[in-house]
Amino acid sequence: MAFLQRAEYIVGAVLVLAMVTIGIINPAFWQLDNIFSLLRSNVVMGIMALGVLLVLVSGGIDVSFPAFAVAGMYLTIKLMLLVGYQGVFWPFVLATGIGMVLGFVNAFFVHRFSLIPLIVTLGTASMVRGFLLGVVGTSMININIMPKQLINFATAELWSVVNPDGTHYGLTAMILIYAGLAVAMHLVLTYTMIGRSVYAMGGDAVSARRVGFNLRRTTFFVYGLAGALAGFAGMLHSSMIWLANPRDFGGLDLDVIAAVVLGGASIYGGKGSVVGTMLGVFTLVMVKNSLIIMKVETTWQRVVVGLIIILATAITAYRDRKKSV
Amino acid sequence: MNVKRFANVDNNILQLLAVTALVFATMSILEPGKFLRYYNFESIFYTFPELGILSIAMMISMLTGGIDLSVVGVANLSGILAGVFFVNLTKGQTLSPEAMLLYVLAGILLALSVGIMAGAINGFLITKLRITPILATMGTAQLFTGICLVISGGPAIVGFPAYWAFIGNGKVLGVAFPLVIFVFVAAGVAFLLGRTLIGVNLMLIGANPKAAVFAGIRTARMVFVSYLLTGVLASIAGIILSGRANAAKSDYGASYLLQAVLISVLGGTNPAGGFGSVLGVTIAVIALMLLSSGFQIMRFSNHLIDFIWGAFLLLIMVVNYYNNTKRQNQ
Amino acid sequence: MAEPFLELRNIHKHFSGVHALNDVSLSIRPGEIHCLAGENGSGKSTLIKVIAGVYPPDSGTIEINGKSFAKLTPIESLEQGIQVIYQDFSLFRNLTVAENLALNSQLREGRKLVNWKQVRRIAREALDRLGIDIDLSAELDSLPVSGKQLVAIAKALMFDARMIIMDEPTTALTGREVDRLFSIVRAIQCQNIAVLFVSHKMREMLEISERITIIRNGLKVAEGPTSEFNESTITTYMTGREHTCQRFTFTPPPAGTPPRLEVENLGVPGKLSGISFSLAPGEIVGVTGLLGSGRTCLALSLFGLTPKHTGRVLIDGRPVPLTSIQEAIAAGIAYVPEDRLTEGLFLSQSINRNLLAAVFERISRFLVIDKAQNDSLARSMILDLQIATPSGKNPVSSLSGGNQQRVVLGRWLLTNARLLVLNGPTVGVDVGSKAEIHAMVRALALEHGLGVVMISDDLPELVQNANRILVMHRGRLVSEIEAARTDEDALSDLLKTLA
């Protein structure tokens, strides 16, 4: 049963099983446009999941990243409209920066006062959402006033197919950004000292301090990067759907954490991988999106997500228990 | 950790009372005309019980170092199921008041059994499958809210009988009925925690789960019971909530989750387990409601109040941090 | 005579009014094996931290290699070749052996990137230096304690170490592993590296060290070559009291009294088989054996933690089903686990609650606790056991170590325990409290007629306190010895033949 130890194999097996099942129920699942749209749905959630992975490996938890994503996206686009700026690069930098600074706030409370990360991030999430909706505004920024260059940027495709009836579908180029960030995250976690310090801190914070890791730096790195990724993902999301909604991403925290746990990361810290996380995200997105083609009403989505979370955590709890015996 | 620990518990309550008095005084000075009206306090008596009961539920789950993120989902599910029950059974009928009363009692039983079921599911996941409480209740929160959506289809369920509305809006001997319920619930839980096997064992388990096993305490059973209790309390809150609104919806009380955590911690509960008091939580919820009504009078938007609650939660945790380090240095 | 490697002179250290170190001097030569002995709270851990540069001394001088330091920083201490192996080893259970070994050098070089080839090379070299072979890519968590310790030692030796400080290194080791550790310590010594061995186990101190320094209440009370000490002088220095080593004498009860405990052919699949023995009221039976011999499993079985056992257990002639802790407690069996702080006490809770933890169920009616009984039971137990506290409502953390022990034992007296199972009753306990615990256990056997099963590694403890000693090996009882007819050396030889 050694293969059960490798979380990636479990989630991989679950994924294959789910794909086969869905494919049998509705062969339309295997059509290219469905696969493309699935991949597209992975991008934003996957980028956020990379940040959550980092936080879980460090031994923490973060429920504030959806709020940070909205903050990065909404504040940036508001500002762009205010000053009439067009462009892509700097807005993304700004959104990322906003997310990072907010992440630093989490890090400050978690590190300086050794507070429970769940409660800190619940607090900061409430503050950020409250501030956005209460002070900045509650109105949606629709396609008619969305900065055009952002839309153009996010509609870029790697590969387009034109159907006989003239409609067309394609594979979004944003998938490259996701892949690039994932590879970068993998490299950072595996080949840099700061990445290893995240595993060390999640494994045993006291020892990590003793051998000379700077835990303050690691904590700020972890929450800062998670916030930055959220801000970036928020901006990307809004560019891809041509809309900036300050109430967006409600309940996304649970989905993303579920995906990361499904991918084998331990909530106790010290364990988790980028590959597992990507597989976890893909599985969750696929099951959620496939409810429609399996003719299940969309109101069932949350029920299904809830069941997936319970199942995934039950499996990991079972695995951890087996190990400790 | 020393002799003064118990004195500190009382200190905590004193601190809370001081905060409450301060809030009261500030609001009275800032907006005497609006804040000090009877109507204002009366409305607080109607609105705070549901939040107070949710906070007590949260406190119970924290006693063993856990947390229950599904309380709001359970509350809504209870209200919605009761609503569906009424809508389907009483549709197009004119019932005598006696029959109606029976229906409402049945509805209450139904809602409470939802709480028991939900609590049993949480308890099963946490004690039998040994999923960490955060993840287990996150999952069930989705599940319960999801079931709410499936049942209601999205929009609010209306058509509750008048007796049901009485639970949320009525008066008994001139006292708001939700307040009456709260007093009974709070007294019951306080007795349960302080004087019964369950309460004492829960605190012992929270203080040291391993030692509890070796002392022969049936830890799994006790933790299971604590989540049952949390579920039942959440469904009571759901009954009051749907009674007060005379409707039930899957996303009612969404902001209550954070507030319940906040109030529980503010009331002196140790989120790591081992300590919590009903009195503390009660004072904390009153302080918070006074503050909240003050903000509303000063025309703060609900969003801004969310911002303030978040900030308040962090502030309280930081204050507790300083109190703890001070205590340890003594 | 060689120049000392480390020379501490007149070190003082205060912590908020407590004089933790009072004029302590210590001198260690290169390649010397030096023992630092003292009770818990004597100041020995403070002293280690001063040497490691964690705490700056208030006054006094530190001289390393002829270089003097007024304030030593952790970095400077490391640079001078001082390495500390703490009890928890400071290793990462979720990382591989290789990474654990190489982390420090990577950090020290101020690397930003990890070169995994280099990591494996560094790790391989470190293990080779000790002449041991451990799978480099194994997750550390999969190693036994002794394996983790070897990794920790290999790690400490990596940087031109001149002195290694080992904090209670033998606590979790079996007899054979201790021998292996000692041969490694001697090998380290041959490389002219000094070893400061912090311990409270007297036999080990006497066996391994060349010089001994003993501190008590922050004061150095003795120092000299090991040959000048023996167990009783060390004890006297450590505790400041004379300890009489009277052996426990057991007077059998009148004939016809049913045995307190009878174990008939007890077995647990894969762990225990064919265990049979009996125990009279008032008798203390010692159980020993190497780690993994099944002795802890025996204790857990008696406490109802192995529901799937075979065979019978009788208490006072009546068979008792032992499928849960609750049944064991109801049958009058009490179990005091090895680590009382983490497994026995509820530190933040009151003394009363700690005392009553196991009887709340009995004194409740319909779940409601009988307040009067609650108070009177707790009060009488505090008086009986002479627990020094103004009120039972104070938290148990306000008590001294010895009084905390009484609380744990008191909890079991309240359950009307008739059989007391002690697992490592004095592991990690200092000499003074140890004598106190022994006296208490003997008194319970003599005065209350309790049967006691004392499971321990500490052979002198068994010889002194038990009247019979059972030796276990591979899940079976292999030998039964009258304590009066043996001594620790004979027992120790017997255990070595098993290993």
Coordinates of C-alpha atoms in Angstrom, one line a residue, chain B residues 62-316:
Chain B
M62 CA -14.2 25.7 21.0
L63 CA -14.2 24.1 24.4
T64 CA -12.5 21.0 23.0
G65 CA -10.2 23.1 20.8
G66 CA -12.5 22.7 17.8
I67 CA -14.7 25.1 15.8
D68 CA -18.0 24.8 14.1
L69 CA -18.1 26.7 10.9
S70 CA -21.4 25.1 9.9
V71 CA -23.6 26.8 12.5
V72 CA -25.2 29.3 10.1
G73 CA -25.8 26.6 7.6
V74 CA -27.6 24.5 10.2
A75 CA -29.6 27.5 11.3
N76 CA -30.8 28.2 7.8
L77 CA -31.5 24.6 7.0
S78 CA -33.7 24.3 10.1
G79 CA -35.7 27.3 9.1
I80 CA -36.0 26.3 5.5
L81 CA -37.1 22.7 6.3
A82 CA -39.7 24.0 8.8
G83 CA -40.8 26.5 6.1
V84 CA -41.2 23.8 3.5
F85 CA -43.1 21.7 6.0
F86 CA -45.6 24.6 6.6
V87 CA -45.9 25.6 3.0
N88 CA -46.7 22.0 1.9
L89 CA -49.0 21.1 4.8
T90 CA -51.0 24.2 5.3
K91 CA -51.3 25.2 1.7
G92 CA -54.9 26.3 0.9
Q93 CA -56.2 25.1 4.2
T94 CA -57.7 27.2 6.9
L95 CA -56.8 25.6 10.1
S96 CA -58.2 26.1 13.6
P97 CA -55.8 27.8 16.0
E98 CA -55.3 24.6 17.9
A99 CA -54.4 22.6 14.8
M100 CA -52.1 25.4 13.8
L101 CA -50.4 25.3 17.2
L102 CA -49.8 21.6 16.8
Y103 CA -48.3 22.2 13.3
V104 CA -46.0 24.8 14.7
L105 CA -44.9 22.5 17.5
A106 CA -44.2 19.8 14.9
G107 CA -42.3 22.3 12.9
I108 CA -40.2 23.2 15.9
L109 CA -39.5 19.5 16.5
L110 CA -38.5 19.1 12.8
A111 CA -36.2 22.1 13.0
L112 CA -34.6 20.8 16.2
S113 CA -34.1 17.3 14.7
V114 CA -32.3 19.0 11.8
G115 CA -29.9 20.4 14.3
I116 CA -29.5 17.0 15.9
M117 CA -28.8 15.4 12.6
A118 CA -26.4 18.0 11.5
G119 CA -24.6 17.9 14.8
A120 CA -24.4 14.1 14.5
I121 CA -22.9 14.4 11.1
N122 CA -20.3 16.8 12.3
G123 CA -19.6 14.7 15.4
F124 CA -19.3 11.6 13.3
L125 CA -16.8 13.2 10.9
I126 CA -14.7 14.6 13.8
T127 CA -14.7 11.8 16.2
K128 CA -15.1 8.7 14.0
L129 CA -13.4 9.7 10.8
R130 CA -11.1 12.1 12.8
I131 CA -11.2 14.9 10.3
T132 CA -10.0 18.2 11.8
P133 CA -13.0 20.3 13.0
I134 CA -12.1 23.2 10.7
L135 CA -12.2 21.1 7.5
A136 CA -15.1 18.9 8.6
T137 CA -17.4 21.8 9.4
M138 CA -16.2 23.7 6.4
G139 CA -17.4 20.7 4.3
T140 CA -20.7 20.3 6.1
A141 CA -21.2 24.1 5.9
Q142 CA -21.2 23.7 2.2
L143 CA -23.3 20.6 2.4
F144 CA -26.0 22.2 4.5
T145 CA -26.1 25.4 2.6
G146 CA -26.2 23.4 -0.6
I147 CA -29.1 21.4 0.7
C148 CA -30.8 24.7 1.6
L149 CA -30.4 25.8 -2.0
V150 CA -31.6 22.5 -3.4
I151 CA -34.7 22.6 -1.3
S152 CA -35.6 26.3 -1.6
G153 CA -34.3 26.6 -5.2
G154 CA -32.8 30.0 -4.2
P155 CA -35.5 32.5 -3.2
A156 CA -36.7 32.9 0.4
I157 CA -39.3 30.6 1.7
V158 CA -42.3 32.5 3.0
G159 CA -45.7 31.4 4.4
F160 CA -44.8 30.7 8.0
P161 CA -47.8 30.5 10.3
A162 CA -48.5 33.3 12.7
Y163 CA -47.4 31.3 15.8
W164 CA -44.0 30.8 14.1
A165 CA -43.7 34.6 13.7
F166 CA -44.6 34.9 17.4
I167 CA -41.4 33.0 18.3
G168 CA -39.3 35.8 16.7
N169 CA -41.5 38.8 17.3
G170 CA -43.9 38.1 20.2
K171 CA -43.9 39.1 23.8
V172 CA -44.5 37.1 26.9
L173 CA -45.5 39.2 30.0
G174 CA -44.1 42.2 28.2
V175 CA -40.7 40.6 27.5
A176 CA -39.5 39.9 24.0
F177 CA -40.0 36.2 23.3
P178 CA -36.5 35.6 21.7
L179 CA -35.0 37.1 24.9
V180 CA -37.0 34.5 27.0
I181 CA -35.6 31.7 24.8
F182 CA -32.1 33.1 25.2
V183 CA -32.4 33.3 28.9
F184 CA -33.5 29.7 29.1
V185 CA -30.9 28.5 26.7
A186 CA -28.1 30.5 28.4
A187 CA -29.1 29.2 31.8
G188 CA -29.4 25.7 30.6
V189 CA -25.9 25.7 28.9
A190 CA -24.4 27.4 31.9
F191 CA -25.7 24.7 34.2
L192 CA -24.6 22.0 31.7
L193 CA -21.0 23.4 31.5
G194 CA -20.6 24.1 35.2
R195 CA -22.4 21.4 37.0
T196 CA -22.8 18.3 34.7
L197 CA -20.6 15.5 33.6
I198 CA -20.7 16.7 30.0
G199 CA -19.5 20.2 30.7
V200 CA -16.7 19.3 33.1
N201 CA -15.5 16.5 30.8
L202 CA -15.5 18.8 27.8
M203 CA -13.3 21.3 29.6
L204 CA -10.9 18.5 30.7
I205 CA -10.7 17.2 27.2
G206 CA -10.0 20.7 25.9
A207 CA -7.3 21.2 28.5
N208 CA -5.5 17.9 27.7
P209 CA -7.1 15.3 25.4
K210 CA -4.5 12.6 26.1
A211 CA -4.8 12.9 29.8
A212 CA -8.6 12.8 29.4
V213 CA -8.4 9.4 27.7
F214 CA -6.2 8.0 30.4
A215 CA -8.5 9.3 33.1
G216 CA -11.2 7.1 31.6
I217 CA -13.2 9.9 30.1
R218 CA -15.2 8.8 27.0
T219 CA -13.6 11.5 24.9
A220 CA -15.0 10.6 21.5
R221 CA -18.5 10.4 23.0
M222 CA -18.2 13.7 24.8
V223 CA -16.9 15.5 21.7
F224 CA -19.7 14.0 19.7
V225 CA -22.2 15.2 22.3
S226 CA -20.7 18.7 22.1
Y227 CA -21.3 18.9 18.3
L228 CA -24.8 17.6 18.8
L229 CA -25.4 20.4 21.3
T230 CA -23.8 22.9 18.9
G231 CA -26.2 21.7 16.2
V232 CA -29.3 21.9 18.4
L233 CA -28.4 25.4 19.5
A234 CA -27.8 26.4 15.9
S235 CA -31.3 25.1 15.0
I236 CA -32.8 27.1 17.9
A237 CA -31.1 30.2 16.5
G238 CA -32.5 29.2 13.1
I239 CA -36.0 29.0 14.5
I240 CA -35.7 32.5 16.0
L241 CA -34.1 33.9 12.9
S242 CA -36.8 32.6 10.5
G243 CA -39.5 33.5 13.0
R244 CA -38.2 37.1 13.2
A245 CA -37.9 37.5 9.4
N246 CA -41.1 35.4 8.9
A247 CA -39.1 33.8 6.1
A248 CA -36.1 31.5 5.5
K249 CA -33.4 31.7 3.0
S250 CA -30.1 29.9 2.3
D251 CA -28.0 33.0 2.8
Y252 CA -29.5 34.6 5.9
G253 CA -27.2 35.5 8.6
A254 CA -24.1 35.0 6.5
S255 CA -22.2 37.6 8.6
Y256 CA -23.1 35.8 11.8
L257 CA -20.3 33.3 11.4
L258 CA -17.6 35.9 11.9
Q259 CA -19.6 37.6 14.7
A260 CA -20.1 34.3 16.5
V261 CA -16.4 33.6 16.5
L262 CA -15.7 37.2 17.5
I263 CA -18.2 37.1 20.4
S264 CA -17.0 33.7 21.6
V265 CA -13.4 34.9 21.7
L266 CA -14.4 38.2 23.2
G267 CA -16.3 36.4 25.9
G268 CA -13.1 34.8 27.1
T269 CA -13.3 31.5 25.3
N270 CA -9.9 30.0 24.6
P271 CA -10.0 28.9 20.9
A272 CA -7.3 26.3 21.8
G273 CA -9.7 24.6 24.2
G274 CA -10.2 24.2 27.9
F275 CA -12.1 27.3 28.9
G276 CA -15.3 29.1 28.0
S277 CA -18.2 30.7 30.0
V278 CA -21.8 31.5 29.1
L279 CA -21.7 34.6 31.2
G280 CA -18.7 35.9 29.2
V281 CA -20.3 35.2 25.9
T282 CA -23.6 36.8 27.0
I283 CA -21.9 40.0 28.1
A284 CA -19.9 40.0 24.9
V285 CA -22.9 39.7 22.7
I286 CA -24.7 42.5 24.5
A287 CA -21.6 44.8 24.2
L288 CA -21.4 44.0 20.5
M289 CA -25.1 44.6 19.9
L290 CA -25.0 48.0 21.6
L291 CA -22.1 48.9 19.5
S292 CA -23.8 47.7 16.4
S293 CA -27.0 49.6 17.1
G294 CA -24.9 52.7 17.8
F295 CA -23.2 52.4 14.4
Q296 CA -26.6 52.0 12.7
I297 CA -27.9 55.1 14.4
M298 CA -24.8 56.9 13.2
R299 CA -25.7 55.6 9.8
F300 CA -22.7 53.3 9.2
S301 CA -23.4 50.9 6.5
N302 CA -23.5 47.2 7.2
H303 CA -20.3 46.8 5.2
L304 CA -18.5 49.3 7.4
I305 CA -19.7 47.4 10.4
D306 CA -18.3 44.2 9.0
F307 CA -15.0 46.1 8.7
I308 CA -15.2 47.1 12.3
W309 CA -16.0 43.6 13.5
G310 CA -13.0 42.2 11.7
A311 CA -10.8 44.9 13.2
F312 CA -12.3 44.2 16.6
L313 CA -11.7 40.5 16.4
L314 CA -8.0 41.1 15.7
L315 CA -7.8 43.7 18.4
I316 CA -9.3 41.4 21.0

